[in-house]
C-alpha cells in the first residue's frame, strides 16, 4: 500500500514538470523576453524569487542527489515515459490490491463455513 501511495504522489509531480518544460519552451519562442521570474523553495518554510534566463537545457532531479541536464525534448520524453510507467504501476497495484481483498473475503467466508 505504501508503494501505491508513493506512485500516486509522483504522478502530479511528473505532470507539473512536463507543464513547466512546456512553459519554458513557450517562453523561449518569445524572443522579446528571455527572462523568467520564478519562485523556488529553498527549504520547507523558505522560498525565494529569482530572474532566470531561459536556455536550451533543463536540469531534472532524478533522486539520490542526482541532477542531469537534458534538452527540452529529451526531458519531456523522459518525463512522459516516467508518467506512463507510474500510471501503469498504479493500475497494476490497484488490481493486485483488489485481488488480495477478494481473496481475503473468500478466506473469511470459507473459514465461517
mmCIF file of N, CA, C and O in Angstrom, residues 25-103:
data_model
loop_
_atom_site.group_PDB
_atom_site.id
_atom_site.type_symbol
_atom_site.label_atom_id
_atom_site.label_comp_id
_atom_site.label_asym_id
_atom_site.label_seq_id
_atom_site.Cartn_x
_atom_site.Cartn_y
_atom_site.Cartn_z
ATOM 1 N N UNK A 25 9.489 26.235 -22.948
ATOM 2 C CA UNK A 25 9.579 26.232 -24.414
ATOM 3 C C UNK A 25 8.813 27.405 -25.009
ATOM 4 O O UNK A 25 9.282 28.050 -25.946
ATOM 5 N N UNK A 26 7.614 27.680 -24.475
ATOM 6 C CA UNK A 26 6.824 28.802 -24.969
ATOM 7 C C UNK A 26 7.555 30.115 -24.703
ATOM 8 O O UNK A 26 7.596 31.002 -25.553
ATOM 9 N N UNK A 27 8.141 30.236 -23.534
ATOM 10 C CA UNK A 27 8.894 31.437 -23.166
ATOM 11 C C UNK A 27 10.114 31.597 -24.066
ATOM 12 O O UNK A 27 10.482 32.710 -24.437
ATOM 13 N N UNK A 28 10.725 30.499 -24.452
ATOM 14 C CA UNK A 28 11.906 30.525 -25.327
ATOM 15 C C UNK A 28 11.537 31.046 -26.715
ATOM 16 O O UNK A 28 12.315 31.760 -27.349
ATOM 17 N N UNK A 29 10.362 30.699 -27.191
ATOM 18 C CA UNK A 29 9.915 31.149 -28.504
ATOM 19 C C UNK A 29 9.622 32.640 -28.516
ATOM 20 O O UNK A 29 9.716 33.282 -29.557
ATOM 21 N N UNK A 30 9.290 33.198 -27.364
ATOM 22 C CA UNK A 30 9.025 34.625 -27.244
ATOM 23 C C UNK A 30 10.369 35.348 -27.147
ATOM 24 O O UNK A 30 10.938 35.496 -26.083
ATOM 25 N N UNK A 31 10.878 35.786 -28.279
ATOM 26 C CA UNK A 31 12.216 36.379 -28.350
ATOM 27 C C UNK A 31 12.316 37.700 -27.590
ATOM 28 O O UNK A 31 13.402 38.115 -27.211
ATOM 29 N N UNK A 32 11.207 38.392 -27.349
ATOM 30 C CA UNK A 32 11.261 39.699 -26.705
ATOM 31 C C UNK A 32 11.627 39.600 -25.218
ATOM 32 O O UNK A 32 12.157 40.541 -24.645
ATOM 33 N N UNK A 33 11.352 38.454 -24.589
ATOM 34 C CA UNK A 33 11.615 38.324 -23.164
ATOM 35 C C UNK A 33 12.156 36.933 -22.864
ATOM 36 O O UNK A 33 11.403 35.978 -22.790
ATOM 37 N N UNK A 34 13.466 36.825 -22.712
ATOM 38 C CA UNK A 34 14.082 35.533 -22.416
ATOM 39 C C UNK A 34 14.434 35.390 -20.939
ATOM 40 O O UNK A 34 15.343 34.661 -20.575
ATOM 41 N N UNK A 35 13.708 36.107 -20.091
ATOM 42 C CA UNK A 35 13.911 36.023 -18.647
ATOM 43 C C UNK A 35 12.611 35.563 -18.004
ATOM 44 O O UNK A 35 11.535 36.050 -18.339
ATOM 45 N N UNK A 36 12.713 34.596 -17.094
ATOM 46 C CA UNK A 36 11.539 34.116 -16.353
ATOM 47 C C UNK A 36 11.692 34.528 -14.898
ATOM 48 O O UNK A 36 12.773 34.407 -14.324
ATOM 49 N N UNK A 37 10.616 35.017 -14.310
ATOM 50 C CA UNK A 37 10.572 35.266 -12.883
ATOM 51 C C UNK A 37 10.019 34.021 -12.214
ATOM 52 O O UNK A 37 8.922 33.571 -12.558
ATOM 53 N N UNK A 38 10.780 33.444 -11.304
ATOM 54 C CA UNK A 38 10.355 32.202 -10.655
ATOM 55 C C UNK A 38 10.426 32.335 -9.139
ATOM 56 O O UNK A 38 11.234 33.093 -8.605
ATOM 57 N N UNK A 39 9.552 31.600 -8.474
ATOM 58 C CA UNK A 39 9.614 31.420 -7.029
ATOM 59 C C UNK A 39 10.073 29.990 -6.805
ATOM 60 O O UNK A 39 9.532 29.066 -7.404
ATOM 61 N N UNK A 40 11.070 29.800 -5.966
ATOM 62 C CA UNK A 40 11.536 28.451 -5.710
ATOM 63 C C UNK A 40 11.697 28.232 -4.211
ATOM 64 O O UNK A 40 11.918 29.167 -3.452
ATOM 65 N N UNK A 41 11.553 26.987 -3.815
ATOM 66 C CA UNK A 41 11.621 26.642 -2.407
ATOM 67 C C UNK A 41 13.077 26.398 -2.024
ATOM 68 O O UNK A 41 13.754 25.563 -2.622
ATOM 69 N N UNK A 42 13.537 27.138 -1.024
ATOM 70 C CA UNK A 42 14.889 26.973 -0.515
ATOM 71 C C UNK A 42 14.901 25.888 0.554
ATOM 72 O O UNK A 42 15.786 25.033 0.582
ATOM 73 N N UNK A 43 13.919 25.916 1.425
ATOM 74 C CA UNK A 43 13.717 24.879 2.434
ATOM 75 C C UNK A 43 12.212 24.774 2.686
ATOM 76 O O UNK A 43 11.429 25.427 2.001
ATOM 77 N N UNK A 44 11.827 23.988 3.671
ATOM 78 C CA UNK A 44 10.398 23.743 3.899
ATOM 79 C C UNK A 44 9.582 25.011 4.081
ATOM 80 O O UNK A 44 8.475 25.111 3.582
ATOM 81 N N UNK A 45 10.095 25.985 4.798
ATOM 82 C CA UNK A 45 9.320 27.186 5.088
ATOM 83 C C UNK A 45 9.910 28.445 4.470
ATOM 84 O O UNK A 45 9.520 29.547 4.857
ATOM 85 N N UNK A 46 10.829 28.301 3.552
ATOM 86 C CA UNK A 46 11.507 29.457 2.988
ATOM 87 C C UNK A 46 11.523 29.367 1.469
ATOM 88 O O UNK A 46 11.951 28.372 0.897
ATOM 89 N N UNK A 47 11.018 30.409 0.814
ATOM 90 C CA UNK A 47 11.075 30.455 -0.642
ATOM 91 C C UNK A 47 11.737 31.763 -1.055
ATOM 92 O O UNK A 47 11.836 32.705 -0.277
ATOM 93 N N UNK A 48 12.190 31.801 -2.299
ATOM 94 C CA UNK A 48 12.885 32.981 -2.814
ATOM 95 C C UNK A 48 12.421 33.248 -4.227
ATOM 96 O O UNK A 48 11.878 32.376 -4.905
ATOM 97 N N UNK A 49 12.626 34.487 -4.666
ATOM 98 C CA UNK A 49 12.296 34.880 -6.038
ATOM 99 C C UNK A 49 13.604 35.032 -6.810
ATOM 100 O O UNK A 49 14.620 35.426 -6.248
ATOM 101 N N UNK A 50 13.556 34.722 -8.099
ATOM 102 C CA UNK A 50 14.753 34.858 -8.927
ATOM 103 C C UNK A 50 14.355 35.152 -10.359
ATOM 104 O O UNK A 50 13.264 34.795 -10.803
ATOM 105 N N UNK A 51 15.241 35.816 -11.072
ATOM 106 C CA UNK A 51 15.103 36.002 -12.515
ATOM 107 C C UNK A 51 16.053 35.012 -13.171
ATOM 108 O O UNK A 51 17.253 35.044 -12.936
ATOM 109 N N UNK A 52 15.481 34.131 -13.975
ATOM 110 C CA UNK A 52 16.252 33.051 -14.577
ATOM 111 C C UNK A 52 16.229 33.210 -16.088
ATOM 112 O O UNK A 52 15.155 33.339 -16.686
ATOM 113 N N UNK A 53 17.414 33.199 -16.726
ATOM 114 C CA UNK A 53 17.413 33.249 -18.190
ATOM 115 C C UNK A 53 16.905 31.927 -18.770
ATOM 116 O O UNK A 53 17.188 30.853 -18.234
ATOM 117 N N UNK A 54 16.141 32.022 -19.828
ATOM 118 C CA UNK A 54 15.601 30.832 -20.485
ATOM 119 C C UNK A 54 16.674 30.286 -21.417
ATOM 120 O O UNK A 54 17.211 31.001 -22.254
ATOM 121 N N UNK A 55 16.976 29.006 -21.251
ATOM 122 C CA UNK A 55 18.019 28.385 -22.068
ATOM 123 C C UNK A 55 17.493 27.214 -22.864
ATOM 124 O O UNK A 55 16.289 26.945 -22.915
ATOM 125 N N UNK A 56 18.419 26.490 -23.470
ATOM 126 C CA UNK A 56 18.077 25.329 -24.288
ATOM 127 C C UNK A 56 18.063 24.032 -23.495
ATOM 128 O O UNK A 56 17.712 22.985 -24.025
ATOM 129 N N UNK A 57 18.492 24.091 -22.236
ATOM 130 C CA UNK A 57 18.541 22.886 -21.422
ATOM 131 C C UNK A 57 17.756 23.098 -20.133
ATOM 132 O O UNK A 57 17.526 24.219 -19.700
ATOM 133 N N UNK A 58 17.344 21.979 -19.555
ATOM 134 C CA UNK A 58 16.728 21.981 -18.230
ATOM 135 C C UNK A 58 17.457 20.932 -17.401
ATOM 136 O O UNK A 58 18.030 19.982 -17.933
ATOM 137 N N UNK A 59 17.429 21.112 -16.103
ATOM 138 C CA UNK A 59 18.021 20.138 -15.187
ATOM 139 C C UNK A 59 16.887 19.420 -14.470
ATOM 140 O O UNK A 59 15.981 20.055 -13.947
ATOM 141 N N UNK A 60 16.951 18.109 -14.477
ATOM 142 C CA UNK A 60 15.947 17.298 -13.789
ATOM 143 C C UNK A 60 16.602 16.591 -12.619
ATOM 144 O O UNK A 60 17.684 16.015 -12.752
ATOM 145 N N UNK A 61 15.936 16.667 -11.467
ATOM 146 C CA UNK A 61 16.408 15.936 -10.307
ATOM 147 C C UNK A 61 15.911 14.509 -10.432
ATOM 148 O O UNK A 61 14.709 14.259 -10.491
ATOM 149 N N UNK A 62 16.826 13.564 -10.494
ATOM 150 C CA UNK A 62 16.468 12.169 -10.690
ATOM 151 C C UNK A 62 16.374 11.405 -9.378
ATOM 152 O O UNK A 62 15.972 10.256 -9.366
ATOM 153 N N UNK A 63 16.736 12.035 -8.284
ATOM 154 C CA UNK A 63 16.704 11.380 -6.987
ATOM 155 C C UNK A 63 18.105 10.978 -6.569
ATOM 156 O O UNK A 63 19.046 10.984 -7.369
ATOM 157 N N UNK A 64 18.247 10.629 -5.307
ATOM 158 C CA UNK A 64 19.532 10.203 -4.751
ATOM 159 C C UNK A 64 20.626 11.230 -5.033
ATOM 160 O O UNK A 64 21.750 10.888 -5.388
ATOM 161 N N UNK A 65 20.268 12.513 -4.904
ATOM 162 C CA UNK A 65 21.210 13.621 -5.120
ATOM 163 C C UNK A 65 21.821 13.619 -6.519
ATOM 164 O O UNK A 65 22.986 13.958 -6.698
ATOM 165 N N UNK A 66 21.024 13.223 -7.519
ATOM 166 C CA UNK A 66 21.489 13.205 -8.904
ATOM 167 C C UNK A 66 20.651 14.184 -9.715
ATOM 168 O O UNK A 66 19.429 14.098 -9.742
ATOM 169 N N UNK A 67 21.328 15.122 -10.373
ATOM 170 C CA UNK A 67 20.674 16.071 -11.268
ATOM 171 C C UNK A 67 21.351 15.949 -12.624
ATOM 172 O O UNK A 67 22.578 15.948 -12.713
ATOM 173 N N UNK A 68 20.561 15.843 -13.688
ATOM 174 C CA UNK A 68 21.108 15.722 -15.039
ATOM 175 C C UNK A 68 20.539 16.810 -15.939
ATOM 176 O O UNK A 68 19.392 17.223 -15.769
ATOM 177 N N UNK A 69 21.348 17.236 -16.882
ATOM 178 C CA UNK A 69 20.908 18.223 -17.863
ATOM 179 C C UNK A 69 20.341 17.512 -19.083
ATOM 180 O O UNK A 69 20.907 16.532 -19.554
ATOM 181 N N UNK A 70 19.231 18.038 -19.577
ATOM 182 C CA UNK A 70 18.578 17.498 -20.766
ATOM 183 C C UNK A 70 18.131 18.652 -21.646
ATOM 184 O O UNK A 70 17.836 19.742 -21.152
ATOM 185 N N UNK A 71 18.026 18.384 -22.937
ATOM 186 C CA UNK A 71 17.363 19.350 -23.811
ATOM 187 C C UNK A 71 15.877 19.273 -23.492
ATOM 188 O O UNK A 71 15.412 18.323 -22.841
ATOM 189 N N UNK A 72 15.125 20.237 -23.962
ATOM 190 C CA UNK A 72 13.683 20.252 -23.678
ATOM 191 C C UNK A 72 13.012 18.986 -24.196
ATOM 192 O O UNK A 72 12.190 18.383 -23.491
ATOM 193 N N UNK A 73 13.356 18.571 -25.408
ATOM 194 C CA UNK A 73 12.724 17.386 -25.989
ATOM 195 C C UNK A 73 13.087 16.117 -25.219
ATOM 196 O O UNK A 73 12.237 15.262 -24.974
ATOM 197 N N UNK A 74 14.369 15.996 -24.845
ATOM 198 C CA UNK A 74 14.796 14.819 -24.092
ATOM 199 C C UNK A 74 14.110 14.770 -22.726
ATOM 200 O O UNK A 74 13.675 13.700 -22.289
ATOM 201 N N UNK A 75 14.009 15.919 -22.078
ATOM 202 C CA UNK A 75 13.373 15.976 -20.755
ATOM 203 C C UNK A 75 11.897 15.599 -20.838
ATOM 204 O O UNK A 75 11.396 14.825 -20.012
ATOM 205 N N UNK A 76 11.201 16.153 -21.840
ATOM 206 C CA UNK A 76 9.777 15.816 -21.985
ATOM 207 C C UNK A 76 9.597 14.335 -22.281
ATOM 208 O O UNK A 76 8.693 13.700 -21.737
ATOM 209 N N UNK A 77 10.456 13.775 -23.128
ATOM 210 C CA UNK A 77 10.357 12.353 -23.457
ATOM 211 C C UNK A 77 10.582 11.497 -22.208
ATOM 212 O O UNK A 77 9.831 10.533 -21.960
ATOM 213 N N UNK A 78 11.588 11.837 -21.419
ATOM 214 C CA UNK A 78 11.863 11.093 -20.190
ATOM 215 C C UNK A 78 10.702 11.206 -19.210
ATOM 216 O O UNK A 78 10.252 10.207 -18.635
ATOM 217 N N UNK A 79 10.183 12.412 -19.029
ATOM 218 C CA UNK A 79 9.081 12.614 -18.084
ATOM 219 C C UNK A 79 7.807 11.913 -18.554
ATOM 220 O O UNK A 79 7.069 11.343 -17.739
ATOM 221 N N UNK A 80 7.543 11.948 -19.846
ATOM 222 C CA UNK A 80 6.350 11.263 -20.362
ATOM 223 C C UNK A 80 6.476 9.754 -20.167
ATOM 224 O O UNK A 80 5.498 9.072 -19.843
ATOM 225 N N UNK A 81 7.697 9.222 -20.364
ATOM 226 C CA UNK A 81 7.917 7.791 -20.143
ATOM 227 C C UNK A 81 7.727 7.469 -18.662
ATOM 228 O O UNK A 81 7.095 6.463 -18.309
ATOM 229 N N UNK A 82 8.253 8.318 -17.767
ATOM 230 C CA UNK A 82 8.080 8.105 -16.337
ATOM 231 C C UNK A 82 6.613 8.196 -15.934
ATOM 232 O O UNK A 82 6.147 7.431 -15.083
ATOM 233 N N UNK A 83 5.873 9.122 -16.539
ATOM 234 C CA UNK A 83 4.443 9.255 -16.258
ATOM 235 C C UNK A 83 3.690 8.007 -16.696
ATOM 236 O O UNK A 83 2.836 7.490 -15.972
ATOM 237 N N UNK A 84 4.022 7.514 -17.870
ATOM 238 C CA UNK A 84 3.376 6.291 -18.369
ATOM 239 C C UNK A 84 3.678 5.109 -17.448
ATOM 240 O O UNK A 84 2.785 4.342 -17.090
ATOM 241 N N UNK A 85 4.954 4.977 -17.044
ATOM 242 C CA UNK A 85 5.331 3.875 -16.147
ATOM 243 C C UNK A 85 4.628 3.989 -14.803
ATOM 244 O O UNK A 85 4.171 2.986 -14.247
ATOM 245 N N UNK A 86 4.534 5.204 -14.267
ATOM 246 C CA UNK A 86 3.872 5.397 -12.983
ATOM 247 C C UNK A 86 2.387 5.072 -13.081
ATOM 248 O O UNK A 86 1.817 4.462 -12.169
ATOM 249 N N UNK A 87 1.759 5.459 -14.183
ATOM 250 C CA UNK A 87 0.334 5.174 -14.373
ATOM 251 C C UNK A 87 0.091 3.675 -14.473
ATOM 252 O O UNK A 87 -0.848 3.142 -13.864
ATOM 253 N N UNK A 88 0.942 2.978 -15.226
ATOM 254 C CA UNK A 88 0.812 1.525 -15.363
ATOM 255 C C UNK A 88 1.042 0.846 -14.014
ATOM 256 O O UNK A 88 0.295 -0.058 -13.635
ATOM 257 N N UNK A 89 2.051 1.303 -13.287
ATOM 258 C CA UNK A 89 2.342 0.725 -11.974
ATOM 259 C C UNK A 89 1.185 0.945 -11.014
ATOM 260 O O UNK A 89 0.792 0.034 -10.273
ATOM 261 N N UNK A 90 0.609 2.139 -11.027
ATOM 262 C CA UNK A 90 -0.526 2.431 -10.153
ATOM 263 C C UNK A 90 -1.708 1.520 -10.484
ATOM 264 O O UNK A 90 -2.341 0.964 -9.589
ATOM 265 N N UNK A 91 -1.987 1.359 -11.764
ATOM 266 C CA UNK A 91 -3.106 0.497 -12.167
ATOM 267 C C UNK A 91 -2.851 -0.944 -11.737
ATOM 268 O O UNK A 91 -3.745 -1.612 -11.206
ATOM 269 N N UNK A 92 -1.627 -1.427 -11.927
ATOM 270 C CA UNK A 92 -1.282 -2.801 -11.552
ATOM 271 C C UNK A 92 -1.389 -2.980 -10.042
ATOM 272 O O UNK A 92 -1.918 -3.996 -9.566
ATOM 273 N N UNK A 93 -0.921 -1.996 -9.281
ATOM 274 C CA UNK A 93 -1.015 -2.085 -7.818
ATOM 275 C C UNK A 93 -2.466 -2.135 -7.362
ATOM 276 O O UNK A 93 -2.808 -2.905 -6.455
ATOM 277 N N UNK A 94 -3.324 -1.322 -7.977
ATOM 278 C CA UNK A 94 -4.738 -1.326 -7.605
ATOM 279 C C UNK A 94 -5.392 -2.657 -7.948
ATOM 280 O O UNK A 94 -6.213 -3.165 -7.176
ATOM 281 N N UNK A 95 -5.031 -3.236 -9.089
ATOM 282 C CA UNK A 95 -5.566 -4.552 -9.447
ATOM 283 C C UNK A 95 -5.109 -5.610 -8.443
ATOM 284 O O UNK A 95 -5.896 -6.470 -8.036
ATOM 285 N N UNK A 96 -3.838 -5.553 -8.053
ATOM 286 C CA UNK A 96 -3.320 -6.512 -7.071
ATOM 287 C C UNK A 96 -4.026 -6.360 -5.723
ATOM 288 O O UNK A 96 -4.364 -7.360 -5.078
ATOM 289 N N UNK A 97 -4.234 -5.111 -5.303
ATOM 290 C CA UNK A 97 -4.938 -4.889 -4.035
ATOM 291 C C UNK A 97 -6.373 -5.393 -4.093
ATOM 292 O O UNK A 97 -6.872 -5.988 -3.128
ATOM 293 N N UNK A 98 -7.048 -5.173 -5.208
ATOM 294 C CA UNK A 98 -8.417 -5.676 -5.363
ATOM 295 C C UNK A 98 -8.439 -7.205 -5.298
ATOM 296 O O UNK A 98 -9.322 -7.799 -4.668
ATOM 297 N N UNK A 99 -7.457 -7.833 -5.943
ATOM 298 C CA UNK A 99 -7.371 -9.299 -5.917
ATOM 299 C C UNK A 99 -7.160 -9.793 -4.487
ATOM 300 O O UNK A 99 -7.815 -10.748 -4.041
ATOM 301 N N UNK A 100 -6.263 -9.135 -3.760
ATOM 302 C CA UNK A 100 -5.989 -9.551 -2.381
ATOM 303 C C UNK A 100 -7.230 -9.371 -1.515
ATOM 304 O O UNK A 100 -7.551 -10.228 -0.688
ATOM 305 N N UNK A 101 -7.947 -8.275 -1.705
ATOM 306 C CA UNK A 101 -9.181 -8.062 -0.929
ATOM 307 C C UNK A 101 -10.199 -9.154 -1.226
ATOM 308 O O UNK A 101 -10.873 -9.655 -0.320
ATOM 309 N N UNK A 102 -10.332 -9.529 -2.499
ATOM 310 C CA UNK A 102 -11.253 -10.603 -2.870
ATOM 311 C C UNK A 102 -10.833 -11.917 -2.218
ATOM 312 O O UNK A 102 -11.682 -12.674 -1.720
ATOM 313 N N UNK A 103 -9.540 -12.206 -2.219
ATOM 314 C CA UNK A 103 -9.052 -13.454 -1.628
ATOM 315 C C UNK A 103 -9.264 -13.465 -0.118
ATOM 316 O O UNK A 103 -9.577 -14.515 0.462
#
